[in-house]
Each structure stands twice: as structure tokens, then as C-alpha cells.
PDB file of C-alpha atoms and ligand atoms in Angstrom:
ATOM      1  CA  UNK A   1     -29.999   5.911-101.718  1.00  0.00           C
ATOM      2  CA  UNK A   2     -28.645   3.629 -98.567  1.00  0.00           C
ATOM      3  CA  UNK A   3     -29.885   6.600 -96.575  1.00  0.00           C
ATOM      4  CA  UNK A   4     -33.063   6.778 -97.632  1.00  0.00           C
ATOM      5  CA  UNK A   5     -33.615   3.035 -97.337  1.00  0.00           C
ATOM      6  CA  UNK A   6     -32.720   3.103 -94.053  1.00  0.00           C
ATOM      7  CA  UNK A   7     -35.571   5.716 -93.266  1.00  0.00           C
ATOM      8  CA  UNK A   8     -38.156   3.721 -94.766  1.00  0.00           C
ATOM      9  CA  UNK A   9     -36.608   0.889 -92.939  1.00  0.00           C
ATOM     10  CA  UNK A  10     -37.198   2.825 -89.843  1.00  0.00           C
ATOM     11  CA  UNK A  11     -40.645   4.188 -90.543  1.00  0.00           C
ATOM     12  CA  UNK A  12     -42.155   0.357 -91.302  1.00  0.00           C
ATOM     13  CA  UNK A  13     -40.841  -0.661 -87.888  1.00  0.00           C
ATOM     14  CA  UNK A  14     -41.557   2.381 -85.981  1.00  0.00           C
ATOM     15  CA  UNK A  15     -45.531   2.054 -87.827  1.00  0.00           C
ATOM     16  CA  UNK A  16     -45.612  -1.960 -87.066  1.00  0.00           C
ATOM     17  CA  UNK A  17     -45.059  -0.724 -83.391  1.00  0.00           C
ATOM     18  CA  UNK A  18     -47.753   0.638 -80.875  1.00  0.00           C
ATOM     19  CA  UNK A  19     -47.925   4.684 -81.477  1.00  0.00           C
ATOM     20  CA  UNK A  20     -46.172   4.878 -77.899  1.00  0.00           C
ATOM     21  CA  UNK A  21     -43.896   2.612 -78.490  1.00  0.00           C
ATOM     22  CA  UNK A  22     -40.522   3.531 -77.622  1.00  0.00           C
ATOM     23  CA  UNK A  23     -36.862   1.970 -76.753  1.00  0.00           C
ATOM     24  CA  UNK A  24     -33.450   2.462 -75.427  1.00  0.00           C
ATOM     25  CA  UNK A  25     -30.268   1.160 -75.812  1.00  0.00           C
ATOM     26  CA  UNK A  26     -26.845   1.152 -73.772  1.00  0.00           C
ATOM     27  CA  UNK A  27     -24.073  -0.756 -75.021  1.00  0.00           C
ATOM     28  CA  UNK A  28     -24.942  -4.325 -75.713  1.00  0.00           C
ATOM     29  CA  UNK A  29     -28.540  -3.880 -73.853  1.00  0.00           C
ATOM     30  CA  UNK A  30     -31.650  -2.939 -75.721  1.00  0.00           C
ATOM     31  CA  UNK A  31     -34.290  -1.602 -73.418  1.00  0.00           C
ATOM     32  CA  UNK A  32     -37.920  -2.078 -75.434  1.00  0.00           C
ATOM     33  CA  UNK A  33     -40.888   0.282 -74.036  1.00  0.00           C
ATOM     34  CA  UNK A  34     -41.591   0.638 -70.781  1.00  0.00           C
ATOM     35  CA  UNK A  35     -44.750   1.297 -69.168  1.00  0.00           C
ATOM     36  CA  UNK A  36     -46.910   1.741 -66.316  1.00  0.00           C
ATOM     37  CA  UNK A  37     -50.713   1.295 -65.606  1.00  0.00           C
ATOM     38  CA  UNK A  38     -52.064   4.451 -64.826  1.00  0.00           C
ATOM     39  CA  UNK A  39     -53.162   4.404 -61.191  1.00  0.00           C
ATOM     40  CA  UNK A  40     -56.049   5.715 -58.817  1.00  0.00           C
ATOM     41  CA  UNK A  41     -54.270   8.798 -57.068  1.00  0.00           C
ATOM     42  CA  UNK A  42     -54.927   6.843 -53.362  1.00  0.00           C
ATOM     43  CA  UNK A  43     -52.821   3.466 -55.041  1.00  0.00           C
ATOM     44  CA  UNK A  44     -49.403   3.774 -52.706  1.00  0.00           C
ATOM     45  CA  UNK A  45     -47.631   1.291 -54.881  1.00  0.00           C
ATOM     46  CA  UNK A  46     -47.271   0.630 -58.590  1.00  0.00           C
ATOM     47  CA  UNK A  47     -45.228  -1.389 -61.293  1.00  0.00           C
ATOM     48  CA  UNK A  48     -43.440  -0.625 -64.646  1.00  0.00           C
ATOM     49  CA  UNK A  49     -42.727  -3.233 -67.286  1.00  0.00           C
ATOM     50  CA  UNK A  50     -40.509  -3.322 -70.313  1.00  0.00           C
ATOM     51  CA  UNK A  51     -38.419  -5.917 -72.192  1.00  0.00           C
ATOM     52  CA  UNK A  52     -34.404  -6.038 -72.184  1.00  0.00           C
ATOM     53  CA  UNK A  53     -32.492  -7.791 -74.745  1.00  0.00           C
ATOM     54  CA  UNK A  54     -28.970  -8.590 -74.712  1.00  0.00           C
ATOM     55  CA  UNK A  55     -27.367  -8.378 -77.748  1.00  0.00           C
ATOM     56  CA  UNK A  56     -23.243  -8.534 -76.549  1.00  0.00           C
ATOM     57  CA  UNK A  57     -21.690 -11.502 -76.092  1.00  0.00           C
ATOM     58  CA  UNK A  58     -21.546 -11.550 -72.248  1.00  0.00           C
ATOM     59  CA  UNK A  59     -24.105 -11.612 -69.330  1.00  0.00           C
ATOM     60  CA  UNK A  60     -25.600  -8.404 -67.831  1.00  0.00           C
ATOM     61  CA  UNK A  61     -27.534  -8.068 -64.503  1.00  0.00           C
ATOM     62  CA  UNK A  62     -30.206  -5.757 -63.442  1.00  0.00           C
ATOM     63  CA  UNK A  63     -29.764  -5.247 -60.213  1.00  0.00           C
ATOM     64  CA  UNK A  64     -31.754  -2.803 -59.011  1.00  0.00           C
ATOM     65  CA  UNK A  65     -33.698   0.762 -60.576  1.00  0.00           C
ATOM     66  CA  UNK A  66     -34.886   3.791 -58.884  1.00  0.00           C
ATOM     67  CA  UNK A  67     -37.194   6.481 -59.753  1.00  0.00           C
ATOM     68  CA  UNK A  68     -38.126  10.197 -58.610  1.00  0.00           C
ATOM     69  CA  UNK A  69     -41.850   8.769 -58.741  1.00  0.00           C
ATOM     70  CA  UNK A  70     -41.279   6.360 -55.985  1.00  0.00           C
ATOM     71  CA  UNK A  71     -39.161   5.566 -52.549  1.00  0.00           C
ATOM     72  CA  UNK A  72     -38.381   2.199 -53.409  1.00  0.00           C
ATOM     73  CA  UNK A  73     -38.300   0.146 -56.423  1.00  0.00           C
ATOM     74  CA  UNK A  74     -38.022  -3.681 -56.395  1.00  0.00           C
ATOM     75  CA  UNK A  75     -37.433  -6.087 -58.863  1.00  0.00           C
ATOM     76  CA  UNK A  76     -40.531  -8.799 -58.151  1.00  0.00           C
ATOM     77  CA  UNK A  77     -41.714 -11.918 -59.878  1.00  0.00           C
ATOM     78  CA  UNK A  78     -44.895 -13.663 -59.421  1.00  0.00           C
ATOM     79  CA  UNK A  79     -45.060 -17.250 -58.283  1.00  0.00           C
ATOM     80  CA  UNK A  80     -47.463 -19.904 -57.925  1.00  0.00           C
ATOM     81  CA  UNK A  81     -48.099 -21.084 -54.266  1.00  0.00           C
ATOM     82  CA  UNK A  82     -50.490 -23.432 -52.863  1.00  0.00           C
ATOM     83  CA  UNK A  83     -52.375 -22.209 -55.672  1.00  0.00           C
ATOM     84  CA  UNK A  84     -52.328 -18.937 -55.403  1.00  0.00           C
ATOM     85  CA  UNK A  85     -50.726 -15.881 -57.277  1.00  0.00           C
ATOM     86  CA  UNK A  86     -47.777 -13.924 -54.850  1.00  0.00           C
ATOM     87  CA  UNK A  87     -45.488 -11.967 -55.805  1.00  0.00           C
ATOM     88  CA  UNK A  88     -41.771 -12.252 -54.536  1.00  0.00           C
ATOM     89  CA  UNK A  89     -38.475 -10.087 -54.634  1.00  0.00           C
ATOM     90  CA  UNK A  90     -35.820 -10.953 -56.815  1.00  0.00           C
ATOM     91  CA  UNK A  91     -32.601  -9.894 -55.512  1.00  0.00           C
ATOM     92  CA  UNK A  92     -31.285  -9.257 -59.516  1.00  0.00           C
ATOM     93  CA  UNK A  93     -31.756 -10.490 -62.222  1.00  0.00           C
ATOM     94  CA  UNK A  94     -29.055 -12.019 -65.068  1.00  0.00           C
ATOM     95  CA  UNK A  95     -29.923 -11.422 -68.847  1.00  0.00           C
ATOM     96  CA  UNK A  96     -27.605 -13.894 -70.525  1.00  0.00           C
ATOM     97  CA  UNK A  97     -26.487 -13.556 -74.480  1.00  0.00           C
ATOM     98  CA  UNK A  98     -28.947 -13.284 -76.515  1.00  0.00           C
ATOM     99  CA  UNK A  99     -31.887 -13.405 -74.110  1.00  0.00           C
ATOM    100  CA  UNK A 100     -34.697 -11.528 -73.883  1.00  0.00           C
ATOM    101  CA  UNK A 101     -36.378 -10.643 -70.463  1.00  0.00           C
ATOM    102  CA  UNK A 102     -39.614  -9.581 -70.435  1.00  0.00           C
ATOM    103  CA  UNK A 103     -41.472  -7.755 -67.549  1.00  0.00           C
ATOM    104  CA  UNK A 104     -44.896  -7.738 -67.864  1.00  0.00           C
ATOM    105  CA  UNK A 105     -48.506  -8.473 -65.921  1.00  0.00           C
ATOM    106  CA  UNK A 106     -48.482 -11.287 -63.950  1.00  0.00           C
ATOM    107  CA  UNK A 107     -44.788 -11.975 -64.841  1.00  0.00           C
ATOM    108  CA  UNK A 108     -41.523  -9.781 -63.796  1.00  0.00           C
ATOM    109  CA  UNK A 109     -41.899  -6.454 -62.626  1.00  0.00           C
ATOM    110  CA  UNK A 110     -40.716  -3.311 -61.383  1.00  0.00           C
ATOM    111  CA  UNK A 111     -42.550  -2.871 -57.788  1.00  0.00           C
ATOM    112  CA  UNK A 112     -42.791   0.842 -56.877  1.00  0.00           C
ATOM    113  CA  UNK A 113     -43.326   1.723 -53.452  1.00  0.00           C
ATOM    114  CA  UNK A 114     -44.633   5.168 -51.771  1.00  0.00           C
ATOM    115  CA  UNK A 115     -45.324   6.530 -55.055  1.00  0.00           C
ATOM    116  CA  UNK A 116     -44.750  10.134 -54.402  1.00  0.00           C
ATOM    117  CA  UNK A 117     -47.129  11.596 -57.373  1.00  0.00           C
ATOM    118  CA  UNK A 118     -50.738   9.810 -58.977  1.00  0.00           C
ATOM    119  CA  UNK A 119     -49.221   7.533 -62.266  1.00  0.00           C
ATOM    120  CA  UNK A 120     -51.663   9.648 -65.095  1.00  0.00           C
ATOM    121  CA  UNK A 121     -52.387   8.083 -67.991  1.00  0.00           C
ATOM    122  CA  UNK A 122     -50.526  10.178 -70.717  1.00  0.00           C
ATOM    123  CA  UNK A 123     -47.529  11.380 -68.854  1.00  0.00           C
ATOM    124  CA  UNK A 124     -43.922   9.062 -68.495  1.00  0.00           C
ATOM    125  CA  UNK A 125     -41.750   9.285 -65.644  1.00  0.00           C
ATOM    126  CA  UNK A 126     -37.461   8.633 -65.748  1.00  0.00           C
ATOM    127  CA  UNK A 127     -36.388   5.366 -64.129  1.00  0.00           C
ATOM    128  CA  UNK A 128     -32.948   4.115 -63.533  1.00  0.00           C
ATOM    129  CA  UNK A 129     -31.979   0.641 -64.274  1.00  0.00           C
ATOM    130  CA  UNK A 130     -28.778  -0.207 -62.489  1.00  0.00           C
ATOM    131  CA  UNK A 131     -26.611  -3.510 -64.047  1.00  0.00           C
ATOM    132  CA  UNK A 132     -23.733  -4.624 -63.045  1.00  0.00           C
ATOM    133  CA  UNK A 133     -21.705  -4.451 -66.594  1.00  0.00           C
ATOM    134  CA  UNK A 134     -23.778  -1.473 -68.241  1.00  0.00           C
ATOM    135  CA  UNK A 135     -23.977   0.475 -64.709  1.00  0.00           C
ATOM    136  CA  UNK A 136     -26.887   3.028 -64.711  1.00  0.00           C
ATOM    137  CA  UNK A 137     -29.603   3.676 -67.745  1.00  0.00           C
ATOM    138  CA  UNK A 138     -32.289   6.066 -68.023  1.00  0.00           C
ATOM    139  CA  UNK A 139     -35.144   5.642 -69.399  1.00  0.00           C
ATOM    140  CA  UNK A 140     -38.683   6.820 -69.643  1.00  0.00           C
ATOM    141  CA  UNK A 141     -41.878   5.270 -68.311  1.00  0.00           C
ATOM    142  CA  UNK A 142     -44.942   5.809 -70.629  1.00  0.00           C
ATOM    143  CA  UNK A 143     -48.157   5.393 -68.034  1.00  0.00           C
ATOM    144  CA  UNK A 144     -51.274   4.225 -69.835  1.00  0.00           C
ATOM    145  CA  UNK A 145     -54.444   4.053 -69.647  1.00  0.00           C
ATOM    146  CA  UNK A 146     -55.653   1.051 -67.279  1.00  0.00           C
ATOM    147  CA  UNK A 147     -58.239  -0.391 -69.413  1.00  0.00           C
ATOM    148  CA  UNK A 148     -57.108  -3.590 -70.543  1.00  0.00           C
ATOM    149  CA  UNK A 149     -56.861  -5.994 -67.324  1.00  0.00           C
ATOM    150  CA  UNK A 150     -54.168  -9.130 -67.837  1.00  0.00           C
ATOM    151  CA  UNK A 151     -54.669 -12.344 -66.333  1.00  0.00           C
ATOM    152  CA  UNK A 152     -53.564 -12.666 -62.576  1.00  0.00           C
ATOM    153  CA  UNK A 153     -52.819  -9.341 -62.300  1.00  0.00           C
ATOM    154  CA  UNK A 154     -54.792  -7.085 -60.120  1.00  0.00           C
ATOM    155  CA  UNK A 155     -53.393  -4.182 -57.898  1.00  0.00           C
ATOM    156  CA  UNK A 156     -55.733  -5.589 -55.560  1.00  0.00           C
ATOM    157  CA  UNK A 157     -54.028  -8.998 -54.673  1.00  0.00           C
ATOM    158  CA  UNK A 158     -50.672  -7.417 -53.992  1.00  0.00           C
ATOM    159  CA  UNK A 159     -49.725  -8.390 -50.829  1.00  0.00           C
ATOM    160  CA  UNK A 160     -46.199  -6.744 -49.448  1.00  0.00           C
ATOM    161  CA  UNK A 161     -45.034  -6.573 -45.731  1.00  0.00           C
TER     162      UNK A 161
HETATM  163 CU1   CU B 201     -44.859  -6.560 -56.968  1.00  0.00          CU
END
């Protein structure tokens, strides 16, 4: 009986989720969905977002992430200057106990550069987070659809050196 509670347990909070929801986990990190916006094929840079929760009793740091889709990733932030929206790179990132970081529009982000393939809504691509306790986790990249535009994000506005 345990067992099958569990199940249910897991269907309610995989059906309280978006369908393409998904999540990782590596030791005392939980990874929560990421995701792309799908891209026009001429777009030579892109982003991927997800959440990471630390759940151990110690500090982890992200420092870096690579991906087969792109030459370079960065970590980047956006920040308010002289009014405007910029974006700037963060050399890494610490996710202390029992924090929650979350990457999203307008907020953190994964920068890719000289994306090597179109980002197609539908597909997911691997990406590497490196940290400096958990080392190196894979996970997968859903790309969707780029239909509902956030608040002071616009692939537009980036402006990188
Ligand atoms: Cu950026």
C-alpha cells in the first residue's frame, strides 16, 4: 500500500506541473526544468533557464555550463543602469542551503553564444552545469515555443561585445 501511495503521490505532482515539465537531481542539488525559447534559425545567441535548489546542508556554486548547441555559455544577470535593462556576466554563482535560484526572463540566465544548430520548438538539447561541490550535471533543455514574451526581455536588446 506505501507503494502505491507513493505513485499517486507522484502522479498529483507530476499533473500539477506543466506537461513538459521535467527535473534533475545530483546529490544535494535539485535542478527544476530547464528551457529555452525557440529561436529564428539566423538568432547567433540564445539563453536557457531553470531553477536549482539546494537541499544539503552546505553551499554549492555554479560555475560555469557548456553545451554541444553552443561555443560558449555564460552565466548572465540583468541589471538596471541609467535606466536601462543590460545584461552582465556573472563569474559563478553560490546557491546557499536551502536557497532556491531561479533563472528566468529578464532575471539570471544561461547566455549561449554561436549557437551551432536553430533552437526548434519541440526538441531539448544536453547542457552541462559545472559546480564546484557537485562537479558536472547533465541535463536536458526543453526549447519552446516563443509565444509568450516576459517583461524586459527581448532577444533584441541584447547587447554583448
Ligand atoms: Cu545574456
Amino acid at each position: 500500500m506505501r507503494f502505491n501511495k507513493l505513485s499517486l503521490l507522484l502522479i498529483g505532482c507530476a499533473m500539477a506541473q506543466l506537461v513538459d515539465a521535467h527535473e534533475f537531481e545530483a546529490g544535494q542539488l535539485h535542478i527544476d526544468h530547464p528551457w529555452s525559447r525557440a529561436l529564428p534559425p539566423v538568432a547567433p545567441t540564445g539563453a536557457a533557464y531553470l531553477s536549482i535548489s539546494n537541499h544539503g546542508g552546505t553551499a554549492d556554486t555554479l560555475l560555469g555550463a557548456k553545451t554541444e548547441v553552443a561555443g560558449k555559455v555564460e552565466i548572465h544577470e540583468h541589471v538596471h543602469a541609467d535606466g536601462v535593462m543590460k545584461m552582465q556576466r556573472v563569474e559563478s554563482l553560490t546557491i546557499e542551503p536551502g536557497a532556491t535560484v531561479t533563472f528566468s526572463p529578464g532575471s539570471y540566465h544561461l547566455m549561449l553564444f554561436n549557437l551551432a544548430r536553430p533552437l526548434a520548438a519541440g526538441e531539448s538539447y544536453p547542457l552541462t552545469l559545472n559546480f564546484a561541490n557537485a562537479g558536472d550535471v547533465d541535463v536536458q533543455v526543453n526549447v519552446q515555443a516563443n509565444d509568450e514574451p516576459s517583461a524586459g526581455e527581448k532577444q533584441d536588446h541584447h547587447q554583448h561585445h
